[in-house]
């Protein structure tokens, strides 16, 4: 691949015309939208998709190269999944770094001094507009004060610190399946094989998929 073609390898914003739109379902945090979209051949097609506020996730990596993970029941897939701390962007325009710091504290009772953007992704762009920003958190310590009071499915969570390489093996063997865990672990390994973790984007890097204020 030439340098010129390498520079062109990037997702680009686009917006096909929508003739009609409706919201047949509105839930607690998300909704379903139905759009009639004009296709390149001039025809139209209906596209139903989940409207989602966006999410953040945190790959917290300690000095022994272990990742903080939690086990949580996920009803749609009928599994308890090992995941990294994550949560919704509940407040429109919320700074994703602040949300990530909150989630790391609430779900793992951990704080971090070094934060970087690890990877941005759309979880299922054919059926949802959910965008996720995964952060890398380092220089970890136990958070001060009382642990956050958990409830509902979070009351059953288990916590662990698992070596990064062990998680990678579990993913490739088909034992682990969570999206943010998979992309976070493999992104760290890719970053190390490239320019290194210190070359990752700063924690406040722009995120066009979910604009925010500093």
JSON list of C-alpha atoms in Angstrom, two decimals:
[
{"chain": "A", "resi": 1, "resn": "UNK", "atom": "CA", "xyz": [0.00, 0.00, 0.00]},
{"chain": "A", "resi": 2, "resn": "UNK", "atom": "CA", "xyz": [1.40, 3.39, -0.97]},
{"chain": "A", "resi": 3, "resn": "UNK", "atom": "CA", "xyz": [1.55, 6.29, 1.46]},
{"chain": "A", "resi": 4, "resn": "UNK", "atom": "CA", "xyz": [-1.12, 8.09, -0.56]},
{"chain": "A", "resi": 5, "resn": "UNK", "atom": "CA", "xyz": [-3.57, 5.17, -0.39]},
{"chain": "A", "resi": 6, "resn": "UNK", "atom": "CA", "xyz": [-2.72, 4.69, 3.29]},
{"chain": "A", "resi": 7, "resn": "UNK", "atom": "CA", "xyz": [-3.74, 8.28, 4.00]},
{"chain": "A", "resi": 8, "resn": "UNK", "atom": "CA", "xyz": [-7.07, 7.72, 2.22]},
{"chain": "A", "resi": 9, "resn": "UNK", "atom": "CA", "xyz": [-7.94, 4.69, 4.35]},
{"chain": "A", "resi": 10, "resn": "UNK", "atom": "CA", "xyz": [-10.35, 6.44, 6.70]},
{"chain": "A", "resi": 11, "resn": "UNK", "atom": "CA", "xyz": [-14.08, 6.37, 7.34]},
{"chain": "A", "resi": 12, "resn": "UNK", "atom": "CA", "xyz": [-15.84, 9.45, 5.96]},
{"chain": "A", "resi": 13, "resn": "UNK", "atom": "CA", "xyz": [-19.09, 11.13, 7.04]},
{"chain": "A", "resi": 14, "resn": "UNK", "atom": "CA", "xyz": [-21.99, 10.75, 4.62]},
{"chain": "A", "resi": 15, "resn": "UNK", "atom": "CA", "xyz": [-25.74, 11.25, 4.76]},
{"chain": "A", "resi": 16, "resn": "UNK", "atom": "CA", "xyz": [-28.17, 9.69, 2.32]},
{"chain": "A", "resi": 17, "resn": "UNK", "atom": "CA", "xyz": [-31.54, 11.40, 2.01]},
{"chain": "A", "resi": 18, "resn": "UNK", "atom": "CA", "xyz": [-34.35, 10.23, 4.27]},
{"chain": "A", "resi": 19, "resn": "UNK", "atom": "CA", "xyz": [-37.90, 10.60, 2.93]},
{"chain": "A", "resi": 20, "resn": "UNK", "atom": "CA", "xyz": [-39.76, 9.60, 6.12]},
{"chain": "A", "resi": 21, "resn": "UNK", "atom": "CA", "xyz": [-38.79, 8.73, 9.67]},
{"chain": "A", "resi": 22, "resn": "UNK", "atom": "CA", "xyz": [-40.63, 7.41, 12.72]},
{"chain": "A", "resi": 23, "resn": "UNK", "atom": "CA", "xyz": [-39.87, 6.06, 16.19]},
{"chain": "A", "resi": 24, "resn": "UNK", "atom": "CA", "xyz": [-41.98, 2.91, 16.71]},
{"chain": "A", "resi": 25, "resn": "UNK", "atom": "CA", "xyz": [-40.40, 2.14, 20.09]},
{"chain": "A", "resi": 26, "resn": "UNK", "atom": "CA", "xyz": [-38.95, 4.24, 22.91]},
{"chain": "A", "resi": 27, "resn": "UNK", "atom": "CA", "xyz": [-37.28, 2.49, 25.82]},
{"chain": "A", "resi": 28, "resn": "UNK", "atom": "CA", "xyz": [-35.60, 3.57, 29.05]},
{"chain": "A", "resi": 29, "resn": "UNK", "atom": "CA", "xyz": [-32.23, 4.45, 27.51]},
{"chain": "A", "resi": 30, "resn": "UNK", "atom": "CA", "xyz": [-32.55, 3.69, 23.80]},
{"chain": "A", "resi": 31, "resn": "UNK", "atom": "CA", "xyz": [-35.17, 3.73, 21.06]},
{"chain": "A", "resi": 32, "resn": "UNK", "atom": "CA", "xyz": [-35.81, 2.26, 17.63]},
{"chain": "A", "resi": 33, "resn": "UNK", "atom": "CA", "xyz": [-35.99, 4.48, 14.57]},
{"chain": "A", "resi": 34, "resn": "UNK", "atom": "CA", "xyz": [-37.39, 3.56, 11.16]},
{"chain": "A", "resi": 35, "resn": "UNK", "atom": "CA", "xyz": [-36.09, 5.57, 8.18]},
{"chain": "A", "resi": 36, "resn": "UNK", "atom": "CA", "xyz": [-36.98, 5.35, 4.50]},
{"chain": "A", "resi": 37, "resn": "UNK", "atom": "CA", "xyz": [-33.59, 5.95, 2.88]},
{"chain": "A", "resi": 38, "resn": "UNK", "atom": "CA", "xyz": [-32.98, 6.90, -0.75]},
{"chain": "A", "resi": 39, "resn": "UNK", "atom": "CA", "xyz": [-30.62, 4.36, -2.33]},
{"chain": "A", "resi": 40, "resn": "UNK", "atom": "CA", "xyz": [-27.95, 5.18, -4.98]},
{"chain": "A", "resi": 41, "resn": "UNK", "atom": "CA", "xyz": [-30.20, 3.72, -7.72]},
{"chain": "A", "resi": 42, "resn": "UNK", "atom": "CA", "xyz": [-33.00, 6.14, -6.81]},
{"chain": "A", "resi": 43, "resn": "UNK", "atom": "CA", "xyz": [-35.16, 3.63, -4.97]},
{"chain": "A", "resi": 44, "resn": "UNK", "atom": "CA", "xyz": [-35.87, 3.63, -1.24]},
{"chain": "A", "resi": 45, "resn": "UNK", "atom": "CA", "xyz": [-35.35, 1.06, 1.49]},
{"chain": "A", "resi": 46, "resn": "UNK", "atom": "CA", "xyz": [-36.45, 0.96, 5.10]},
{"chain": "A", "resi": 47, "resn": "UNK", "atom": "CA", "xyz": [-33.72, 0.88, 7.72]},
{"chain": "A", "resi": 48, "resn": "UNK", "atom": "CA", "xyz": [-34.66, 0.07, 11.33]},
{"chain": "A", "resi": 49, "resn": "UNK", "atom": "CA", "xyz": [-31.98, 0.75, 13.92]},
{"chain": "A", "resi": 50, "resn": "UNK", "atom": "CA", "xyz": [-31.36, 1.37, 17.59]},
{"chain": "A", "resi": 51, "resn": "UNK", "atom": "CA", "xyz": [-30.78, 4.98, 18.63]},
{"chain": "A", "resi": 52, "resn": "UNK", "atom": "CA", "xyz": [-28.19, 4.89, 21.41]},
{"chain": "A", "resi": 53, "resn": "UNK", "atom": "CA", "xyz": [-26.63, 7.63, 23.59]},
{"chain": "A", "resi": 54, "resn": "UNK", "atom": "CA", "xyz": [-23.11, 6.21, 23.24]},
{"chain": "A", "resi": 55, "resn": "UNK", "atom": "CA", "xyz": [-20.81, 4.47, 25.70]},
{"chain": "A", "resi": 56, "resn": "UNK", "atom": "CA", "xyz": [-17.36, 4.52, 27.23]},
{"chain": "A", "resi": 57, "resn": "UNK", "atom": "CA", "xyz": [-15.18, 1.65, 28.39]},
{"chain": "A", "resi": 58, "resn": "UNK", "atom": "CA", "xyz": [-11.90, 1.47, 30.29]},
{"chain": "A", "resi": 59, "resn": "UNK", "atom": "CA", "xyz": [-9.03, -0.95, 29.85]},
{"chain": "A", "resi": 60, "resn": "UNK", "atom": "CA", "xyz": [-7.25, -0.44, 33.18]},
{"chain": "A", "resi": 61, "resn": "UNK", "atom": "CA", "xyz": [-3.73, -1.86, 32.97]},
{"chain": "A", "resi": 62, "resn": "UNK", "atom": "CA", "xyz": [-1.63, -2.17, 36.13]},
{"chain": "A", "resi": 63, "resn": "UNK", "atom": "CA", "xyz": [2.15, -2.30, 36.60]},
{"chain": "A", "resi": 64, "resn": "UNK", "atom": "CA", "xyz": [2.09, -6.12, 36.41]},
{"chain": "A", "resi": 65, "resn": "UNK", "atom": "CA", "xyz": [0.39, -6.03, 32.99]},
{"chain": "A", "resi": 66, "resn": "UNK", "atom": "CA", "xyz": [-2.93, -7.15, 34.42]},
{"chain": "A", "resi": 67, "resn": "UNK", "atom": "CA", "xyz": [-6.30, -5.86, 33.26]},
{"chain": "A", "resi": 68, "resn": "UNK", "atom": "CA", "xyz": [-9.19, -5.07, 35.60]},
{"chain": "A", "resi": 69, "resn": "UNK", "atom": "CA", "xyz": [-12.20, -7.13, 34.48]},
{"chain": "A", "resi": 70, "resn": "UNK", "atom": "CA", "xyz": [-15.68, -7.72, 35.80]},
{"chain": "A", "resi": 71, "resn": "UNK", "atom": "CA", "xyz": [-18.16, -10.54, 35.20]},
{"chain": "A", "resi": 72, "resn": "UNK", "atom": "CA", "xyz": [-21.71, -9.38, 34.51]},
{"chain": "A", "resi": 73, "resn": "UNK", "atom": "CA", "xyz": [-24.92, -11.08, 33.39]},
{"chain": "A", "resi": 74, "resn": "UNK", "atom": "CA", "xyz": [-26.15, -9.93, 29.97]},
{"chain": "A", "resi": 75, "resn": "UNK", "atom": "CA", "xyz": [-29.73, -10.99, 29.46]},
{"chain": "A", "resi": 76, "resn": "UNK", "atom": "CA", "xyz": [-30.02, -10.67, 25.64]},
{"chain": "A", "resi": 77, "resn": "UNK", "atom": "CA", "xyz": [-27.27, -13.27, 25.13]},
{"chain": "A", "resi": 78, "resn": "UNK", "atom": "CA", "xyz": [-28.05, -15.32, 28.28]},
{"chain": "A", "resi": 79, "resn": "UNK", "atom": "CA", "xyz": [-24.45, -15.29, 29.42]},
{"chain": "A", "resi": 80, "resn": "UNK", "atom": "CA", "xyz": [-22.29, -13.94, 32.20]},
{"chain": "A", "resi": 81, "resn": "UNK", "atom": "CA", "xyz": [-19.56, -12.13, 30.29]},
{"chain": "A", "resi": 82, "resn": "UNK", "atom": "CA", "xyz": [-16.12, -11.02, 31.42]},
{"chain": "A", "resi": 83, "resn": "UNK", "atom": "CA", "xyz": [-15.87, -7.35, 30.49]},
{"chain": "A", "resi": 84, "resn": "UNK", "atom": "CA", "xyz": [-13.90, -4.20, 31.16]},
{"chain": "A", "resi": 85, "resn": "UNK", "atom": "CA", "xyz": [-15.65, -1.41, 33.12]},
{"chain": "A", "resi": 86, "resn": "UNK", "atom": "CA", "xyz": [-18.06, 0.46, 30.86]},
{"chain": "A", "resi": 87, "resn": "UNK", "atom": "CA", "xyz": [-21.19, 2.58, 30.90]},
{"chain": "A", "resi": 88, "resn": "UNK", "atom": "CA", "xyz": [-23.57, 4.79, 28.98]},
{"chain": "A", "resi": 89, "resn": "UNK", "atom": "CA", "xyz": [-23.13, 8.48, 28.21]},
{"chain": "A", "resi": 90, "resn": "UNK", "atom": "CA", "xyz": [-26.30, 9.32, 30.11]},
{"chain": "A", "resi": 91, "resn": "UNK", "atom": "CA", "xyz": [-25.97, 13.11, 29.89]},
{"chain": "A", "resi": 92, "resn": "UNK", "atom": "CA", "xyz": [-26.07, 14.66, 26.39]},
{"chain": "A", "resi": 93, "resn": "UNK", "atom": "CA", "xyz": [-22.70, 16.22, 25.58]},
{"chain": "A", "resi": 94, "resn": "UNK", "atom": "CA", "xyz": [-21.05, 14.62, 28.62]},
{"chain": "A", "resi": 95, "resn": "UNK", "atom": "CA", "xyz": [-17.27, 14.58, 28.53]},
{"chain": "A", "resi": 96, "resn": "UNK", "atom": "CA", "xyz": [-16.43, 10.91, 27.83]},
{"chain": "A", "resi": 97, "resn": "UNK", "atom": "CA", "xyz": [-13.28, 11.03, 29.96]},
{"chain": "A", "resi": 98, "resn": "UNK", "atom": "CA", "xyz": [-15.28, 12.09, 32.98]},
{"chain": "A", "resi": 99, "resn": "UNK", "atom": "CA", "xyz": [-17.79, 9.32, 32.30]},
{"chain": "A", "resi": 100, "resn": "UNK", "atom": "CA", "xyz": [-14.98, 6.76, 32.00]},
{"chain": "A", "resi": 101, "resn": "UNK", "atom": "CA", "xyz": [-13.42, 7.88, 35.27]},
{"chain": "A", "resi": 102, "resn": "UNK", "atom": "CA", "xyz": [-16.79, 7.54, 36.95]},
{"chain": "A", "resi": 103, "resn": "UNK", "atom": "CA", "xyz": [-17.36, 4.05, 35.59]},
{"chain": "A", "resi": 104, "resn": "UNK", "atom": "CA", "xyz": [-13.91, 2.85, 36.68]},
{"chain": "A", "resi": 105, "resn": "UNK", "atom": "CA", "xyz": [-14.62, 4.11, 40.19]},
{"chain": "A", "resi": 106, "resn": "UNK", "atom": "CA", "xyz": [-18.18, 2.77, 40.41]},
{"chain": "A", "resi": 107, "resn": "UNK", "atom": "CA", "xyz": [-17.54, -0.67, 38.92]},
{"chain": "A", "resi": 108, "resn": "UNK", "atom": "CA", "xyz": [-14.00, -1.40, 40.14]},
{"chain": "A", "resi": 109, "resn": "UNK", "atom": "CA", "xyz": [-13.28, 1.17, 42.91]},
{"chain": "A", "resi": 110, "resn": "UNK", "atom": "CA", "xyz": [-10.12, 2.13, 41.03]},
{"chain": "A", "resi": 111, "resn": "UNK", "atom": "CA", "xyz": [-8.64, 5.46, 39.96]},
{"chain": "A", "resi": 112, "resn": "UNK", "atom": "CA", "xyz": [-5.94, 6.14, 37.36]},
{"chain": "A", "resi": 113, "resn": "UNK", "atom": "CA", "xyz": [-3.48, 8.95, 36.83]},
{"chain": "A", "resi": 114, "resn": "UNK", "atom": "CA", "xyz": [-2.67, 8.29, 33.15]},
{"chain": "A", "resi": 115, "resn": "UNK", "atom": "CA", "xyz": [-5.51, 8.29, 30.60]},
{"chain": "A", "resi": 116, "resn": "UNK", "atom": "CA", "xyz": [-5.35, 7.92, 26.81]},
{"chain": "A", "resi": 117, "resn": "UNK", "atom": "CA", "xyz": [-7.80, 7.14, 24.02]},
{"chain": "A", "resi": 118, "resn": "UNK", "atom": "CA", "xyz": [-7.23, 3.54, 23.02]},
{"chain": "A", "resi": 119, "resn": "UNK", "atom": "CA", "xyz": [-9.78, 3.07, 20.24]},
{"chain": "A", "resi": 120, "resn": "UNK", "atom": "CA", "xyz": [-13.13, 4.42, 18.96]},
{"chain": "A", "resi": 121, "resn": "UNK", "atom": "CA", "xyz": [-15.68, 2.12, 17.37]},
{"chain": "A", "resi": 122, "resn": "UNK", "atom": "CA", "xyz": [-19.26, 1.58, 16.28]},
{"chain": "A", "resi": 123, "resn": "UNK", "atom": "CA", "xyz": [-20.49, -1.62, 17.94]},
{"chain": "A", "resi": 124, "resn": "UNK", "atom": "CA", "xyz": [-22.99, -2.70, 15.26]},
{"chain": "A", "resi": 125, "resn": "UNK", "atom": "CA", "xyz": [-23.30, -0.03, 12.54]},
{"chain": "A", "resi": 126, "resn": "UNK", "atom": "CA", "xyz": [-25.75, -2.07, 10.48]},
{"chain": "A", "resi": 127, "resn": "UNK", "atom": "CA", "xyz": [-28.35, -1.97, 13.25]},
{"chain": "A", "resi": 128, "resn": "UNK", "atom": "CA", "xyz": [-27.38, 0.67, 15.81]},
{"chain": "A", "resi": 129, "resn": "UNK", "atom": "CA", "xyz": [-25.79, 4.13, 15.96]},
{"chain": "A", "resi": 130, "resn": "UNK", "atom": "CA", "xyz": [-23.99, 3.27, 19.22]},
{"chain": "A", "resi": 131, "resn": "UNK", "atom": "CA", "xyz": [-20.48, 4.69, 19.35]},
{"chain": "A", "resi": 132, "resn": "UNK", "atom": "CA", "xyz": [-18.00, 3.59, 22.01]},
{"chain": "A", "resi": 133, "resn": "UNK", "atom": "CA", "xyz": [-14.76, 5.21, 23.11]},
{"chain": "A", "resi": 134, "resn": "UNK", "atom": "CA", "xyz": [-12.38, 2.79, 24.85]},
{"chain": "A", "resi": 135, "resn": "UNK", "atom": "CA", "xyz": [-9.79, 4.41, 27.11]},
{"chain": "A", "resi": 136, "resn": "UNK", "atom": "CA", "xyz": [-6.49, 3.05, 28.34]},
{"chain": "A", "resi": 137, "resn": "UNK", "atom": "CA", "xyz": [-5.99, 3.81, 32.05]},
{"chain": "A", "resi": 138, "resn": "UNK", "atom": "CA", "xyz": [-2.61, 3.32, 33.75]},
{"chain": "A", "resi": 139, "resn": "UNK", "atom": "CA", "xyz": [-0.88, 4.26, 37.01]},
{"chain": "A", "resi": 140, "resn": "UNK", "atom": "CA", "xyz": [-3.71, 2.68, 38.99]},
{"chain": "A", "resi": 141, "resn": "UNK", "atom": "CA", "xyz": [-4.56, 2.82, 42.68]},
{"chain": "A", "resi": 142, "resn": "UNK", "atom": "CA", "xyz": [-7.48, 1.96, 44.92]},
{"chain": "A", "resi": 143, "resn": "UNK", "atom": "CA", "xyz": [-10.04, 4.77, 45.01]},
{"chain": "A", "resi": 144, "resn": "UNK", "atom": "CA", "xyz": [-10.58, 6.64, 48.26]},
{"chain": "A", "resi": 145, "resn": "UNK", "atom": "CA", "xyz": [-13.80, 6.48, 50.26]},
{"chain": "A", "resi": 146, "resn": "UNK", "atom": "CA", "xyz": [-16.62, 3.96, 50.38]},
{"chain": "A", "resi": 147, "resn": "UNK", "atom": "CA", "xyz": [-17.33, 1.63, 47.50]},
{"chain": "A", "resi": 148, "resn": "UNK", "atom": "CA", "xyz": [-20.18, 2.64, 45.19]},
{"chain": "A", "resi": 149, "resn": "UNK", "atom": "CA", "xyz": [-23.43, 0.95, 46.19]},
{"chain": "A", "resi": 150, "resn": "UNK", "atom": "CA", "xyz": [-24.37, -1.50, 43.43]},
{"chain": "A", "resi": 151, "resn": "UNK", "atom": "CA", "xyz": [-27.85, -2.80, 42.60]},
{"chain": "A", "resi": 152, "resn": "UNK", "atom": "CA", "xyz": [-29.78, -4.92, 40.09]},
{"chain": "A", "resi": 153, "resn": "UNK", "atom": "CA", "xyz": [-27.48, -7.08, 37.91]},
{"chain": "A", "resi": 154, "resn": "UNK", "atom": "CA", "xyz": [-24.39, -5.24, 39.17]},
{"chain": "A", "resi": 155, "resn": "UNK", "atom": "CA", "xyz": [-24.96, -6.70, 42.64]},
{"chain": "A", "resi": 156, "resn": "UNK", "atom": "CA", "xyz": [-23.84, -10.08, 41.27]},
{"chain": "A", "resi": 157, "resn": "UNK", "atom": "CA", "xyz": [-20.62, -8.88, 39.59]},
{"chain": "A", "resi": 158, "resn": "UNK", "atom": "CA", "xyz": [-17.27, -10.57, 40.17]},
{"chain": "A", "resi": 159, "resn": "UNK", "atom": "CA", "xyz": [-13.95, -8.73, 39.84]},
{"chain": "A", "resi": 160, "resn": "UNK", "atom": "CA", "xyz": [-10.52, -9.94, 38.78]},
{"chain": "A", "resi": 161, "resn": "UNK", "atom": "CA", "xyz": [-7.12, -8.75, 37.57]},
{"chain": "A", "resi": 162, "resn": "UNK", "atom": "CA", "xyz": [-6.10, -10.92, 34.63]},
{"chain": "A", "resi": 163, "resn": "UNK", "atom": "CA", "xyz": [-2.83, -10.81, 32.65]},
{"chain": "A", "resi": 164, "resn": "UNK", "atom": "CA", "xyz": [-3.23, -9.13, 29.28]},
{"chain": "A", "resi": 165, "resn": "UNK", "atom": "CA", "xyz": [-1.75, -12.07, 27.40]},
{"chain": "A", "resi": 166, "resn": "UNK", "atom": "CA", "xyz": [-4.14, -14.48, 29.11]},
{"chain": "A", "resi": 167, "resn": "UNK", "atom": "CA", "xyz": [-7.11, -12.41, 27.98]},
{"chain": "A", "resi": 168, "resn": "UNK", "atom": "CA", "xyz": [-5.78, -12.35, 24.42]},
{"chain": "A", "resi": 169, "resn": "UNK", "atom": "CA", "xyz": [-5.52, -16.14, 24.43]},
{"chain": "A", "resi": 170, "resn": "UNK", "atom": "CA", "xyz": [-9.05, -16.43, 25.78]},
{"chain": "A", "resi": 171, "resn": "UNK", "atom": "CA", "xyz": [-10.40, -14.20, 23.03]},
{"chain": "A", "resi": 172, "resn": "UNK", "atom": "CA", "xyz": [-8.66, -16.10, 20.25]},
{"chain": "A", "resi": 173, "resn": "UNK", "atom": "CA", "xyz": [-9.78, -19.43, 21.73]},
{"chain": "A", "resi": 174, "resn": "UNK", "atom": "CA", "xyz": [-13.43, -18.33, 21.72]},
{"chain": "A", "resi": 175, "resn": "UNK", "atom": "CA", "xyz": [-13.83, -18.30, 25.51]},
{"chain": "A", "resi": 176, "resn": "UNK", "atom": "CA", "xyz": [-14.37, -14.53, 25.82]},
{"chain": "A", "resi": 177, "resn": "UNK", "atom": "CA", "xyz": [-16.80, -12.53, 23.68]},
{"chain": "A", "resi": 178, "resn": "UNK", "atom": "CA", "xyz": [-17.38, -8.98, 24.95]},
{"chain": "A", "resi": 179, "resn": "UNK", "atom": "CA", "xyz": [-16.82, -6.32, 22.26]},
{"chain": "A", "resi": 180, "resn": "UNK", "atom": "CA", "xyz": [-15.02, -3.74, 24.39]},
{"chain": "A", "resi": 181, "resn": "UNK", "atom": "CA", "xyz": [-12.84, -6.36, 26.07]},
{"chain": "A", "resi": 182, "resn": "UNK", "atom": "CA", "xyz": [-11.83, -7.80, 22.70]},
{"chain": "A", "resi": 183, "resn": "UNK", "atom": "CA", "xyz": [-11.11, -4.50, 20.97]},
{"chain": "A", "resi": 184, "resn": "UNK", "atom": "CA", "xyz": [-9.34, -3.08, 24.02]},
{"chain": "A", "resi": 185, "resn": "UNK", "atom": "CA", "xyz": [-7.03, -6.03, 24.59]},
{"chain": "A", "resi": 186, "resn": "UNK", "atom": "CA", "xyz": [-6.13, -6.44, 20.92]},
{"chain": "A", "resi": 187, "resn": "UNK", "atom": "CA", "xyz": [-5.68, -2.67, 20.48]},
{"chain": "A", "resi": 188, "resn": "UNK", "atom": "CA", "xyz": [-3.16, -2.56, 23.35]},
{"chain": "A", "resi": 189, "resn": "UNK", "atom": "CA", "xyz": [-1.18, -5.37, 21.76]},
{"chain": "A", "resi": 190, "resn": "UNK", "atom": "CA", "xyz": [-1.31, -3.62, 18.37]},
{"chain": "A", "resi": 191, "resn": "UNK", "atom": "CA", "xyz": [-0.20, -0.31, 19.89]},
{"chain": "A", "resi": 192, "resn": "UNK", "atom": "CA", "xyz": [2.74, -1.97, 21.60]},
{"chain": "A", "resi": 193, "resn": "UNK", "atom": "CA", "xyz": [3.76, -3.60, 18.32]},
{"chain": "A", "resi": 194, "resn": "UNK", "atom": "CA", "xyz": [3.59, -0.20, 16.61]},
{"chain": "A", "resi": 195, "resn": "UNK", "atom": "CA", "xyz": [4.52, 3.19, 18.04]},
{"chain": "A", "resi": 196, "resn": "UNK", "atom": "CA", "xyz": [3.93, 2.27, 21.69]},
{"chain": "A", "resi": 197, "resn": "UNK", "atom": "CA", "xyz": [1.27, 3.12, 24.27]},
{"chain": "A", "resi": 198, "resn": "UNK", "atom": "CA", "xyz": [2.64, 6.60, 24.91]},
{"chain": "A", "resi": 199, "resn": "UNK", "atom": "CA", "xyz": [1.90, 7.48, 21.26]},
{"chain": "A", "resi": 200, "resn": "UNK", "atom": "CA", "xyz": [-1.84, 6.92, 21.73]},
{"chain": "A", "resi": 201, "resn": "UNK", "atom": "CA", "xyz": [-4.17, 9.90, 21.38]},
{"chain": "A", "resi": 202, "resn": "UNK", "atom": "CA", "xyz": [-4.65, 12.12, 24.44]},
{"chain": "A", "resi": 203, "resn": "UNK", "atom": "CA", "xyz": [-7.66, 11.44, 26.64]},
{"chain": "A", "resi": 204, "resn": "UNK", "atom": "CA", "xyz": [-9.43, 14.61, 25.49]},
{"chain": "A", "resi": 205, "resn": "UNK", "atom": "CA", "xyz": [-8.98, 13.92, 21.75]},
{"chain": "A", "resi": 206, "resn": "UNK", "atom": "CA", "xyz": [-11.99, 15.01, 19.64]},
{"chain": "A", "resi": 207, "resn": "UNK", "atom": "CA", "xyz": [-14.66, 12.38, 19.06]},
{"chain": "A", "resi": 208, "resn": "UNK", "atom": "CA", "xyz": [-16.87, 13.42, 16.12]},
{"chain": "A", "resi": 209, "resn": "UNK", "atom": "CA", "xyz": [-19.27, 10.51, 16.68]},
{"chain": "A", "resi": 210, "resn": "UNK", "atom": "CA", "xyz": [-20.22, 11.95, 20.08]},
{"chain": "A", "resi": 211, "resn": "UNK", "atom": "CA", "xyz": [-19.17, 15.62, 20.31]},
{"chain": "A", "resi": 212, "resn": "UNK", "atom": "CA", "xyz": [-18.48, 16.86, 23.82]},
{"chain": "A", "resi": 213, "resn": "UNK", "atom": "CA", "xyz": [-17.29, 19.92, 25.70]},
{"chain": "A", "resi": 214, "resn": "UNK", "atom": "CA", "xyz": [-14.00, 20.14, 27.63]}
]
